[in-house]
PDB file of C-alpha atoms and ligand atoms in Angstrom:
ATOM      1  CA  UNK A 573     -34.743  -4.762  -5.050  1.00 37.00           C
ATOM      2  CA  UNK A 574     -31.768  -6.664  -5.170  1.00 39.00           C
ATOM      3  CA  UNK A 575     -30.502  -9.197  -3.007  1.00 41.00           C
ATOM      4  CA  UNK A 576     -27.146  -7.308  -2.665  1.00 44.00           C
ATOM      5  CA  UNK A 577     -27.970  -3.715  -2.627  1.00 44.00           C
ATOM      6  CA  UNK A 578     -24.538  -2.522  -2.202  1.00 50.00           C
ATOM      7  CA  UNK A 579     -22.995  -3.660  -5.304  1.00 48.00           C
ATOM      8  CA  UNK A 580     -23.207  -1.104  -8.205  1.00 47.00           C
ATOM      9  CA  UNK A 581     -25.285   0.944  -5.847  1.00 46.00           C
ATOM     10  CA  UNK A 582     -24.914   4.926  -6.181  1.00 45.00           C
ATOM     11  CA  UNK A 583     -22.591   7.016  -4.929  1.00 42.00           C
ATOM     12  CA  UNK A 584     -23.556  10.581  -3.690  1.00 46.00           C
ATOM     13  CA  UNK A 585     -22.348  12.307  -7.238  1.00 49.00           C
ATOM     14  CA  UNK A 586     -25.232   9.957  -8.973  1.00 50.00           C
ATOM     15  CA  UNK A 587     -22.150   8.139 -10.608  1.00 54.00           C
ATOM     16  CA  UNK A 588     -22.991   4.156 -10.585  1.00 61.00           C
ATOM     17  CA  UNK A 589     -20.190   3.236  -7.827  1.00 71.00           C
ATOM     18  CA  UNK A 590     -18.849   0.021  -9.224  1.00 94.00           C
ATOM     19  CA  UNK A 591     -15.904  -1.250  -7.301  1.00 97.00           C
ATOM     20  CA  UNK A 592     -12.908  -3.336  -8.782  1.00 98.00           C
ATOM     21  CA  UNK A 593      -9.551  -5.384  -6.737  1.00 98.00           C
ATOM     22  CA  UNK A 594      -6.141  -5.654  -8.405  1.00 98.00           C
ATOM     23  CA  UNK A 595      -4.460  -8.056  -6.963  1.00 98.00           C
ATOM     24  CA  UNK A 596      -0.696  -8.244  -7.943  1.00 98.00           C
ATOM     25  CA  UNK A 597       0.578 -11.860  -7.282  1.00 98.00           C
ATOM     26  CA  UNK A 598       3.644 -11.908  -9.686  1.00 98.00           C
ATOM     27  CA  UNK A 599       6.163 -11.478  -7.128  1.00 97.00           C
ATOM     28  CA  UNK A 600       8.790 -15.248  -6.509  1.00 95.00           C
ATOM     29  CA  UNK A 601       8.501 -14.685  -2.653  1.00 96.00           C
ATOM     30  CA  UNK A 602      12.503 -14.658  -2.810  1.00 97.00           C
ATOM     31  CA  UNK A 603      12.639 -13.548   0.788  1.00 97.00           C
ATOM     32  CA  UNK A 604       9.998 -16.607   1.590  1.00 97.00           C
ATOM     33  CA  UNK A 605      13.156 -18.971   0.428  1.00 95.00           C
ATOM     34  CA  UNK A 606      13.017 -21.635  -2.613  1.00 93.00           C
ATOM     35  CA  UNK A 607       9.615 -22.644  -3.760  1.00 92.00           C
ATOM     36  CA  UNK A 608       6.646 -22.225  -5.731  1.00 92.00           C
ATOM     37  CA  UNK A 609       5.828 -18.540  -6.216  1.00 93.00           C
ATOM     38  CA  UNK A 610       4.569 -16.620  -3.030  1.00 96.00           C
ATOM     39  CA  UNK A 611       0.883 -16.382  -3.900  1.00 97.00           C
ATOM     40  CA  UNK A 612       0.757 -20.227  -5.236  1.00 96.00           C
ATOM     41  CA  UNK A 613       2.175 -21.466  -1.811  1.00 96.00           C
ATOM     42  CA  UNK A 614      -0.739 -23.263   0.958  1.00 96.00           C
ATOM     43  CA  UNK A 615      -1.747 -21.749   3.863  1.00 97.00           C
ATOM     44  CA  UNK A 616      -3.658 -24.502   5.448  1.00 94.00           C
ATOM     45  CA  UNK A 617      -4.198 -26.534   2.066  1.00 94.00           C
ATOM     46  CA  UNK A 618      -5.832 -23.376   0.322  1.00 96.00           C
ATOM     47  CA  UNK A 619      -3.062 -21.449  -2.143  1.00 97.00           C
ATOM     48  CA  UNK A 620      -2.560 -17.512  -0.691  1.00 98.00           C
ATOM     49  CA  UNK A 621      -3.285 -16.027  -3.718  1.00 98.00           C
ATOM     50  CA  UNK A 622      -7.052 -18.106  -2.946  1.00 97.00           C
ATOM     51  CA  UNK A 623      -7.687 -16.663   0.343  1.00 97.00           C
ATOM     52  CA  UNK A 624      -6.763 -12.733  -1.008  1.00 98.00           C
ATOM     53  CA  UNK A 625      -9.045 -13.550  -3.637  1.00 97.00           C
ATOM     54  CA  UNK A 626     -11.681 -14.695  -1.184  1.00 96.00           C
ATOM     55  CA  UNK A 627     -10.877 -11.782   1.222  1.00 97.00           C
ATOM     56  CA  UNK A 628     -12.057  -9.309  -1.885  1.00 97.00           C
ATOM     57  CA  UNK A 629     -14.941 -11.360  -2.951  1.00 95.00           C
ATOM     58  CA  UNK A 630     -16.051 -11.218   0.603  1.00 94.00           C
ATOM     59  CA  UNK A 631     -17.109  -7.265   0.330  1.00 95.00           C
ATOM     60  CA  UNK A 632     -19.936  -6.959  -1.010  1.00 93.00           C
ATOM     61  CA  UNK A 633     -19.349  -3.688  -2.987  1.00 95.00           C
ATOM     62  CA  UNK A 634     -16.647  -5.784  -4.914  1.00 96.00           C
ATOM     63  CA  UNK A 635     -17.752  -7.036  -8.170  1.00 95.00           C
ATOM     64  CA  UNK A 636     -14.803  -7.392 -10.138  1.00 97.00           C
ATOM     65  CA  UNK A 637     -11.516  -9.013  -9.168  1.00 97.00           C
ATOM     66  CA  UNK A 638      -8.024  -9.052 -11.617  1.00 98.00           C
ATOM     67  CA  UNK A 639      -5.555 -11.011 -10.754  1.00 98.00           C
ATOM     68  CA  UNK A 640      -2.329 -10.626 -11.777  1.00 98.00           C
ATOM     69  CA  UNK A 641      -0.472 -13.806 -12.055  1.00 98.00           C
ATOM     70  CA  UNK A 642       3.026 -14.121 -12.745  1.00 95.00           C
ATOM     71  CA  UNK A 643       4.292 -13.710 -16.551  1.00 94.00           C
ATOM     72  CA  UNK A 644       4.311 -17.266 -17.690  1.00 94.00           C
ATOM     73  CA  UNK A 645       1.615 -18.667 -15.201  1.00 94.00           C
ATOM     74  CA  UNK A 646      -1.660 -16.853 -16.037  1.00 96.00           C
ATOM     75  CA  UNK A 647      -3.039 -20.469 -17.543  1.00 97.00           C
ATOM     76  CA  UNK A 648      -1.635 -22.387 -14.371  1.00 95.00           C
ATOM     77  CA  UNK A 649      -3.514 -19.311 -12.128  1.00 97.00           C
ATOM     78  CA  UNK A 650      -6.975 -19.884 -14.065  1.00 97.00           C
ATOM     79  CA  UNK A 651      -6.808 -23.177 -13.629  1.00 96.00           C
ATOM     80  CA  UNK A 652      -6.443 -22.987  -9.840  1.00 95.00           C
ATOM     81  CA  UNK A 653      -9.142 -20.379  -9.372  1.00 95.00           C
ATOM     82  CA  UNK A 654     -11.248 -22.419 -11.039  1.00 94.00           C
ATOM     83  CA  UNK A 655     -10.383 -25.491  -8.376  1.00 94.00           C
ATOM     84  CA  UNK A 656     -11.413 -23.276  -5.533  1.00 93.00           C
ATOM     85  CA  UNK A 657     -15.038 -22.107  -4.563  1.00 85.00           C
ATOM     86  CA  UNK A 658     -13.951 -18.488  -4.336  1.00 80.00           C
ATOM     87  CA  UNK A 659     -16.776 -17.688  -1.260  1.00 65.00           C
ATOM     88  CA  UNK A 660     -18.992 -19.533   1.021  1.00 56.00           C
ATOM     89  CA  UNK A 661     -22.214 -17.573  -0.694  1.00 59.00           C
ATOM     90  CA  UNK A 662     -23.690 -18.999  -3.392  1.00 56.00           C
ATOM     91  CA  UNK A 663     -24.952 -15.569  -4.332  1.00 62.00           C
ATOM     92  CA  UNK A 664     -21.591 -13.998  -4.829  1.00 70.00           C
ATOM     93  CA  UNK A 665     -21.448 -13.494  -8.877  1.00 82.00           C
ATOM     94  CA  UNK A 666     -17.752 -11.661  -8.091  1.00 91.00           C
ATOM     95  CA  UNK A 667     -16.274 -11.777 -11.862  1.00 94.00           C
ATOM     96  CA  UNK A 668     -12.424 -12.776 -11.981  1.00 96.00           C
ATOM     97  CA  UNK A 669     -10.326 -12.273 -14.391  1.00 97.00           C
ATOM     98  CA  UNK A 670      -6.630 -13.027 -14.735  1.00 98.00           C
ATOM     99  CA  UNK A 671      -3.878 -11.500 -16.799  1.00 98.00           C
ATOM    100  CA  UNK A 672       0.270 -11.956 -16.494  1.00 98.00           C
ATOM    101  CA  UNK A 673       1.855  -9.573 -14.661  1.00 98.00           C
ATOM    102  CA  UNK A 674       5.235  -7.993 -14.901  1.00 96.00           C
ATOM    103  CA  UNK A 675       8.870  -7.706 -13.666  1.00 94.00           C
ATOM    104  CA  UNK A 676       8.423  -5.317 -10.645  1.00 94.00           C
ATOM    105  CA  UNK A 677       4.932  -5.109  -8.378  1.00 95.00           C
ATOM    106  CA  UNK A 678       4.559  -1.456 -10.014  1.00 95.00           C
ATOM    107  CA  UNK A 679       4.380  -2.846 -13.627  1.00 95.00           C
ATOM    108  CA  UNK A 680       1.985  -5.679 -12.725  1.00 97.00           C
ATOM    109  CA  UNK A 681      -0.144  -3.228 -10.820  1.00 97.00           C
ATOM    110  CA  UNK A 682      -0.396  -1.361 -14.528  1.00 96.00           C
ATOM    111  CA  UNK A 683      -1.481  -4.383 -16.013  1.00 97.00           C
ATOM    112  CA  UNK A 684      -4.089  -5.345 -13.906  1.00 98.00           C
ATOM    113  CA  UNK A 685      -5.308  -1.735 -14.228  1.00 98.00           C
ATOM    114  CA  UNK A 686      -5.395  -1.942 -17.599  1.00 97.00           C
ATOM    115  CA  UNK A 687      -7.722  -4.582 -17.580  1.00 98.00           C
ATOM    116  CA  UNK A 688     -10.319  -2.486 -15.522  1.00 97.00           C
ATOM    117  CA  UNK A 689     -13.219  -1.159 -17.216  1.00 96.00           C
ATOM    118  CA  UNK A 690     -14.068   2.321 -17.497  1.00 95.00           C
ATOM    119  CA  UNK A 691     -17.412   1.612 -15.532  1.00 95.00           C
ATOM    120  CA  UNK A 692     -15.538   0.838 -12.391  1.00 97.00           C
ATOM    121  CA  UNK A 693     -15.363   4.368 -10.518  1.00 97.00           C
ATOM    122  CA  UNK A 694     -13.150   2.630  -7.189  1.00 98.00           C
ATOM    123  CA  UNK A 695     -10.337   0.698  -7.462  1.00 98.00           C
ATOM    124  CA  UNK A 696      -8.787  -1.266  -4.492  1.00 98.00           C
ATOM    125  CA  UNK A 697      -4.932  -2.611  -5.184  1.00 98.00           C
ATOM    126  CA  UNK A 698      -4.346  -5.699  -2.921  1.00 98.00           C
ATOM    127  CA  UNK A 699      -1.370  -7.988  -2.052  1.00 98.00           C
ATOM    128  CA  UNK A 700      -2.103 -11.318  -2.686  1.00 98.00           C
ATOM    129  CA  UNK A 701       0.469 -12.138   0.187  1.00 98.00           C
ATOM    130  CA  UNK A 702      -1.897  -9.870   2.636  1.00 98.00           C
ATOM    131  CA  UNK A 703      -4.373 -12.886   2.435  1.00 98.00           C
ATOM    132  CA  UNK A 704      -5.940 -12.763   5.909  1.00 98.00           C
ATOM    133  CA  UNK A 705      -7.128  -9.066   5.424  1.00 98.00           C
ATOM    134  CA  UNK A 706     -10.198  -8.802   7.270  1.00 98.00           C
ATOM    135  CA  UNK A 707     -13.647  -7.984   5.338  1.00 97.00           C
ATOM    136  CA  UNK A 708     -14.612  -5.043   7.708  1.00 98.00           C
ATOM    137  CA  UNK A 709     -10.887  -3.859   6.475  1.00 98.00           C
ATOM    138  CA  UNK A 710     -11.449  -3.454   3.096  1.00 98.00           C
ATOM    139  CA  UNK A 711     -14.875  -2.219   3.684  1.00 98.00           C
ATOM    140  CA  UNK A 712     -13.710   0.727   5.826  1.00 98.00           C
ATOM    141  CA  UNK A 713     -11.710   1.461   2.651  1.00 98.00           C
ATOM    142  CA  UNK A 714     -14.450   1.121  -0.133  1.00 98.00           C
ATOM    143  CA  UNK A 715     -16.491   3.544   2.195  1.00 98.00           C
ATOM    144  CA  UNK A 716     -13.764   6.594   2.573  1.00 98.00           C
ATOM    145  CA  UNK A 717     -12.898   6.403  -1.585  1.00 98.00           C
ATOM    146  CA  UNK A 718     -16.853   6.681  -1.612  1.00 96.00           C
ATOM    147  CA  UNK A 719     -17.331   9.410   0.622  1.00 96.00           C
ATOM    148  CA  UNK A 720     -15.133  11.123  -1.756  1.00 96.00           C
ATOM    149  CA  UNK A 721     -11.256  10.676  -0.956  1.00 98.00           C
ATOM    150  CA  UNK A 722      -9.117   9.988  -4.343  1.00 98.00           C
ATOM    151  CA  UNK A 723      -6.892   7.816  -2.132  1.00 98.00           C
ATOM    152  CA  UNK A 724      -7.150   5.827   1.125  1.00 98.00           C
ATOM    153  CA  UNK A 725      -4.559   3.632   2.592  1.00 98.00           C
ATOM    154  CA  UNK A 726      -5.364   1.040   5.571  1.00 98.00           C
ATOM    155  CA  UNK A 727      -2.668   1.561   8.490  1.00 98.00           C
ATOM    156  CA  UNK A 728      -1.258   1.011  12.145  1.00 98.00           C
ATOM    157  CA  UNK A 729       1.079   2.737  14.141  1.00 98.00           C
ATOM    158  CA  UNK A 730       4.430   0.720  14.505  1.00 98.00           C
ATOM    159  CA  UNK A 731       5.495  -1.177  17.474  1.00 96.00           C
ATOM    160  CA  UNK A 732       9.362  -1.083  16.891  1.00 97.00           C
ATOM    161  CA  UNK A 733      11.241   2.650  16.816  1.00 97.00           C
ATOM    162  CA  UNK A 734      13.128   3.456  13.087  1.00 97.00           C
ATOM    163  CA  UNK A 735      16.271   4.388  12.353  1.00 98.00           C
ATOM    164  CA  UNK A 736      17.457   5.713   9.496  1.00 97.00           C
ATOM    165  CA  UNK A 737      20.824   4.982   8.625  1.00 97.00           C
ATOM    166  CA  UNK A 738      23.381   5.267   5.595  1.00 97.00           C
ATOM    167  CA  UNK A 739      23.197   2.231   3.975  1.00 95.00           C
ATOM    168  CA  UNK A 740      27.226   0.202   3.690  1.00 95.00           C
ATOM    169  CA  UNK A 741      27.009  -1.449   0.150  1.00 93.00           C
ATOM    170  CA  UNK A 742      29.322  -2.715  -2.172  1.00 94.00           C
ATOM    171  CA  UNK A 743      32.649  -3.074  -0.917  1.00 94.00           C
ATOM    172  CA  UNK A 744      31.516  -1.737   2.636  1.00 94.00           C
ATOM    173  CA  UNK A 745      28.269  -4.339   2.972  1.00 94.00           C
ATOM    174  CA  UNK A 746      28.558  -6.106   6.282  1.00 93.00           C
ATOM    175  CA  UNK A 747      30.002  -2.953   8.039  1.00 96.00           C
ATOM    176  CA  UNK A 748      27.981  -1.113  10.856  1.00 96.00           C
ATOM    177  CA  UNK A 749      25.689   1.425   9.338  1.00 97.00           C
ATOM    178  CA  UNK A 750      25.924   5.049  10.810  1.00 97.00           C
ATOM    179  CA  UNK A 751      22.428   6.221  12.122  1.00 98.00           C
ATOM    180  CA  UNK A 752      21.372   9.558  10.494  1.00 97.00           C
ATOM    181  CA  UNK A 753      18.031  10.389  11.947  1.00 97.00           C
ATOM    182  CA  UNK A 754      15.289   9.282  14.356  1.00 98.00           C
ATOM    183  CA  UNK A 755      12.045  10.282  12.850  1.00 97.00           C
ATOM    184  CA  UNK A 756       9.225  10.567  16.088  1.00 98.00           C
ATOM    185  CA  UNK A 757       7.792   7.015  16.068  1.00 98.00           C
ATOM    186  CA  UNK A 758       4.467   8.432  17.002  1.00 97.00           C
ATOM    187  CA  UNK A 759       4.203  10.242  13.501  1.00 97.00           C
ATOM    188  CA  UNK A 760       5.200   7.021  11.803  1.00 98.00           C
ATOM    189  CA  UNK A 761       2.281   4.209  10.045  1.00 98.00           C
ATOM    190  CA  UNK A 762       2.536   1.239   8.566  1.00 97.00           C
ATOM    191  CA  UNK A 763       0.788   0.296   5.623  1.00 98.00           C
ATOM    192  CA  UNK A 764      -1.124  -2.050   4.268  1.00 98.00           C
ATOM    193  CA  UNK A 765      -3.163  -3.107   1.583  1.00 98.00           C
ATOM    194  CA  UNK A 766      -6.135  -3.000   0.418  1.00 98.00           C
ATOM    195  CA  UNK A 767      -4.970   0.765  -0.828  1.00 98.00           C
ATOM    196  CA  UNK A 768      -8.592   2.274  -2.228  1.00 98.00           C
ATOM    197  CA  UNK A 769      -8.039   4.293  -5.084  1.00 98.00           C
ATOM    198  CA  UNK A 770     -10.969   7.095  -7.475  1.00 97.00           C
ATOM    199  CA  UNK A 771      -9.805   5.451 -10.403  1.00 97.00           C
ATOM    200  CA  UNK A 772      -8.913   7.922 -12.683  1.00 96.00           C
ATOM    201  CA  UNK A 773      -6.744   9.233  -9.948  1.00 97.00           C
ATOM    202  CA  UNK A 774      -4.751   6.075  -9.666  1.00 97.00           C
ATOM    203  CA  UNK A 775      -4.379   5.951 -13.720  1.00 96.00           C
ATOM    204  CA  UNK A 776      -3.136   9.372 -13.754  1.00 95.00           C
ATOM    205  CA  UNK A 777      -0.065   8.006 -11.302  1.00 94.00           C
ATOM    206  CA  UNK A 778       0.552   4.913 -12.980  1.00 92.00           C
ATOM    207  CA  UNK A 779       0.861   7.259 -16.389  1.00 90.00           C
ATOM    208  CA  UNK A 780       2.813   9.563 -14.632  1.00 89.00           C
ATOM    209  CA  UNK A 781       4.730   8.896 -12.310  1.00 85.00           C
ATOM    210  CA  UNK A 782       7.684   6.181 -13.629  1.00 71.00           C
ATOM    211  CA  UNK A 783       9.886   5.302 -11.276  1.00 68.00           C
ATOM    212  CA  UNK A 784      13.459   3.931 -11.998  1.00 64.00           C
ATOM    213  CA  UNK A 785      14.305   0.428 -11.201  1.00 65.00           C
ATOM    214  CA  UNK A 786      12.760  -1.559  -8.803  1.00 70.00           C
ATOM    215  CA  UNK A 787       9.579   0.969  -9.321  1.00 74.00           C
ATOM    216  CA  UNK A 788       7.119   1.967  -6.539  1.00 78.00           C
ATOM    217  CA  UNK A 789       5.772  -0.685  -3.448  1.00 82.00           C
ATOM    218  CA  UNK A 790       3.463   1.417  -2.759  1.00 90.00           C
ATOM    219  CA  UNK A 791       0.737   2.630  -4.801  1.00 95.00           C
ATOM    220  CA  UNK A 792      -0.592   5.309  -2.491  1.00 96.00           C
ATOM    221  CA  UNK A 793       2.937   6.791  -2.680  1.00 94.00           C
ATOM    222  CA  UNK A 794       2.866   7.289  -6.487  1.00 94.00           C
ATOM    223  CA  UNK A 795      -0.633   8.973  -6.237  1.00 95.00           C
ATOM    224  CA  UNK A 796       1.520  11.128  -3.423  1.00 95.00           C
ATOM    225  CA  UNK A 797       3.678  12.181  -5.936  1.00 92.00           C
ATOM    226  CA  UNK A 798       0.751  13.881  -8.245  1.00 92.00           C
ATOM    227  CA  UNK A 799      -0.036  15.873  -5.329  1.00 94.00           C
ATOM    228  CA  UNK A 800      -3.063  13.680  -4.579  1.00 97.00           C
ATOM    229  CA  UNK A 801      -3.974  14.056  -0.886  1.00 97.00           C
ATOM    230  CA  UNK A 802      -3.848  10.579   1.001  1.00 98.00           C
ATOM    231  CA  UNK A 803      -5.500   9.875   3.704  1.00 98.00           C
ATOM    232  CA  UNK A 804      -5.392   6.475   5.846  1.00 98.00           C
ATOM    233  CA  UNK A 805      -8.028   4.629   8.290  1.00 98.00           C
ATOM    234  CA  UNK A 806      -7.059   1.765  10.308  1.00 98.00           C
ATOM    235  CA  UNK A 807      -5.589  -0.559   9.162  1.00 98.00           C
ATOM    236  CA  UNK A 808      -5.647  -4.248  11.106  1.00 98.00           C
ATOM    237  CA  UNK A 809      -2.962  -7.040  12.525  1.00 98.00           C
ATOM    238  CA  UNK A 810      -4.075  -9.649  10.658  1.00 98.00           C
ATOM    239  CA  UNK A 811      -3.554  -7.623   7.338  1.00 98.00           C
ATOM    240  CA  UNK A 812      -0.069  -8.208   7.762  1.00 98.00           C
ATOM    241  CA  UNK A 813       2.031  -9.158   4.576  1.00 98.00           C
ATOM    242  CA  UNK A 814       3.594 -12.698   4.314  1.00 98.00           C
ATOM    243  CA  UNK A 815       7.060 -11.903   3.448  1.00 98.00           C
ATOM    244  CA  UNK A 816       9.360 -14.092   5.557  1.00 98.00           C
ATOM    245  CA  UNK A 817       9.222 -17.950   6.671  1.00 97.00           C
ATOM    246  CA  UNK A 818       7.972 -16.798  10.223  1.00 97.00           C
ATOM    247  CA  UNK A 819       4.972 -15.217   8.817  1.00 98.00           C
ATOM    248  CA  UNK A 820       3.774 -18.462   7.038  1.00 97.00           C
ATOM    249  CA  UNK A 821       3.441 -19.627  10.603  1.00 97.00           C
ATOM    250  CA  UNK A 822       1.613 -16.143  12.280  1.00 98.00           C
ATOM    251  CA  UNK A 823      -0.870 -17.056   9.070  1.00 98.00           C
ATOM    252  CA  UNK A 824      -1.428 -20.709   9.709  1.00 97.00           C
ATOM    253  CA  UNK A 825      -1.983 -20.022  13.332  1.00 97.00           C
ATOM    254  CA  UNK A 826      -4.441 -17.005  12.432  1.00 98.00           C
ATOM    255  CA  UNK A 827      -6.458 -19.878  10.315  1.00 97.00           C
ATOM    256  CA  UNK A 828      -6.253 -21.740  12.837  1.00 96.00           C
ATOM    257  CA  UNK A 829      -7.981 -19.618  15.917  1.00 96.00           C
ATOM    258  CA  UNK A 830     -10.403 -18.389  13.501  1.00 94.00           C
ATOM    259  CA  UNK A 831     -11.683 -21.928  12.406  1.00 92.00           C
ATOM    260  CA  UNK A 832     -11.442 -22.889  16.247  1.00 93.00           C
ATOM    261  CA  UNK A 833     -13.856 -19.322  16.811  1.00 90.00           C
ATOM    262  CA  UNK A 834     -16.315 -20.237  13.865  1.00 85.00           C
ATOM    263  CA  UNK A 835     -16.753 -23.543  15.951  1.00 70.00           C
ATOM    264  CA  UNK A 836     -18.548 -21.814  18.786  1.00 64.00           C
TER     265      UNK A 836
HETATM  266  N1  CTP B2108       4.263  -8.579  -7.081  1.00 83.50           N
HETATM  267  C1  CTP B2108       3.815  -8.613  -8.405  1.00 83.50           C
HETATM  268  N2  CTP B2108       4.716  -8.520  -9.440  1.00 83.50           N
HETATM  269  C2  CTP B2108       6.031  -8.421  -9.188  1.00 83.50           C
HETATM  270  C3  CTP B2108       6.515  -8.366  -7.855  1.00 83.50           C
HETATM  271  C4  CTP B2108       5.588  -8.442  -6.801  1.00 83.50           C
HETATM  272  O1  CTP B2108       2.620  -8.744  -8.647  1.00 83.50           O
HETATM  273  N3  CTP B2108       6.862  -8.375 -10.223  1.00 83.50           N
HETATM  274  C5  CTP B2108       3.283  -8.731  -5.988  1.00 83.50           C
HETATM  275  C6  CTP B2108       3.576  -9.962  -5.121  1.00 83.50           C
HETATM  276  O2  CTP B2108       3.065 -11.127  -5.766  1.00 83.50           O
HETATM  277  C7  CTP B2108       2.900  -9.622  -3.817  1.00 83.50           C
HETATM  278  C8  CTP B2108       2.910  -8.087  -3.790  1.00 83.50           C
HETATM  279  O3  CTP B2108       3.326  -7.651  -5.091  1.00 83.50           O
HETATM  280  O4  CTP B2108       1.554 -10.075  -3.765  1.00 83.50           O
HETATM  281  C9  CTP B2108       3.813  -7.562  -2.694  1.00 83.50           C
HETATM  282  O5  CTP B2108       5.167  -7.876  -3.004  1.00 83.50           O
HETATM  283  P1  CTP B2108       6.173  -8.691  -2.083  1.00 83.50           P
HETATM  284  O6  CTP B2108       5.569  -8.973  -0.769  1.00 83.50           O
HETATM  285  O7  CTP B2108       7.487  -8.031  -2.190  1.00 83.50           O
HETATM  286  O8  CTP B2108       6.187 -10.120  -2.845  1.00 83.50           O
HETATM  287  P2  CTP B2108       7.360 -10.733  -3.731  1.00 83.50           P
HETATM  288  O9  CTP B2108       7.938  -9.678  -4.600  1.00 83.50           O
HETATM  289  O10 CTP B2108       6.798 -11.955  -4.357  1.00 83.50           O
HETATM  290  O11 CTP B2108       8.398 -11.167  -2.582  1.00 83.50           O
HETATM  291  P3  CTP B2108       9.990 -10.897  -2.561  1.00 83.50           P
HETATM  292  O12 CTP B2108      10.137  -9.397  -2.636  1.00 83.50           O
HETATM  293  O13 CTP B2108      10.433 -11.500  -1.258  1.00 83.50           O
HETATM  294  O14 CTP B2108      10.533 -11.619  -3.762  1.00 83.50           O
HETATM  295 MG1   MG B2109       8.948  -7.954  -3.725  1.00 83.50          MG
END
């Protein structure tokens, strides 16, 4: 019997269940301010893009991880993966590959797919600047894609009301936007990432479904568009994405309480 039973183990259609992360981490971090990109940046002396790789290794139904690094930087990404024990077991035999990614997060999603094997019947797509995700996290969403939905997104309700408003750009920026609509916060998620995907299901959206410009966030929300059902389970706070300066402190202090909680 294995020491690891979960990994590769069966799923209830008989199909070998063998479960891959995509990790985009192409993105500058332009609303993080000037810098080295987002995922390359320390959180407590270990890169981001190290402790999202970590957070995927840590499930054990994860065998494969692809990182996508950005365009020019997939040699400078190898090199640091390579620097960094990528889990405290000495057990874990998590593959990782990297490949460059592309201009918008829905493009370097696509590449990282592509470099998915056929074998791998799940699919999780993860932020690397969502480095703090708990394991129990992604495991809740390993489990539902298992138990048989195509597409599973992690989620909490929000704490502030939305507006929606007409946007003032161009000539008009600066102006006071005009609300339009209050949808019922109570009906409202946020989500996060790790989004769990059937993987044929989330290669049929990235064929499909093109969208213009700055191209889709969200990967859940392309599948949407096929007519997929999505469903999502909890998400959790600490899941939260580094986008802005303030975050890089939320993160550092999260590190921080849990190293002080592993002490006792
Ligand atoms: N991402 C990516 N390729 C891109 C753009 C984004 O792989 N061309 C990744 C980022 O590296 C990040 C994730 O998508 O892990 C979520 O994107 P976001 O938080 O917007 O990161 P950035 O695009 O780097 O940040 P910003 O939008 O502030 O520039
Ligand atoms: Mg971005």
């Amino acid at each position: 019997m294995s020491a690891r039973p979960d990994r590769g183990d069966s799923a209830a259609s008989g199909r070998p269940a063998r479960t891959a992360a995509v990790i985009p981490a192409a993105g500058r971090g332009v609303r993080l301010g000037p810098g080295a990109p987002k995922a390359l940046r320390p959180l407590n002396g270990t890169p981001m893009l190290v402790h999202a790789v970590r957070a995927m290794a840590g499930s054990r139904s994860v065998s494969l991880v692809v990182v996508v690094a950005p365009p020019d930087g997939a040699d400078e990404v190898r090199r640091l993966l390579d620097a960094y024990p990528l889990s405290g077991s000495l057990t874990d035999t998590t593959e990782v590959v990297v490949v460059p990614g592309g201009e918008t997060r829905q493009e370097s999603v696509r590449k990282g797919l592509a470099a998915v094997p056929e074998t791998v019947t799940t699919v999780l797509v993860h932020d690397a600047a969502r480095p703090l995700v708990p394991v129990d996290t992604v495991d809740a969403v390993v489990a539902a894609v298992r138990d048989g939905a195509p597409a599973v997104v992690p989620a909490l309700p929000l704490s502030d009301t939305v507006k929606q408003v007409e946007p003032r750009i161009g000539e008009r920026a600066g102006e006071p936007e005009p609300v339009v609509g209050t949808p019922e916060r109570a009906l409202l998620r946020a989500v996060q990432t790790p989004q769990g995907f059937d993987r044929a299901t989330l290669v049929a959206a990235h064929e499909k479904v093109a969208l213009e410009g700055e191209g889709a966030t969200d990967d859940a929300g392309m599948v949407e568009r096929l007519g997929v059902e999505v469903v999502v389970v909890p998400g959790h706070e600490e899941a939260f994405k580094v986008t802005r300066p303030l975050d890089l402190v939320l993160a550092e202090a999260v590190l921080a309480r849990r190293r002080a909680n592993d002490g006792f």
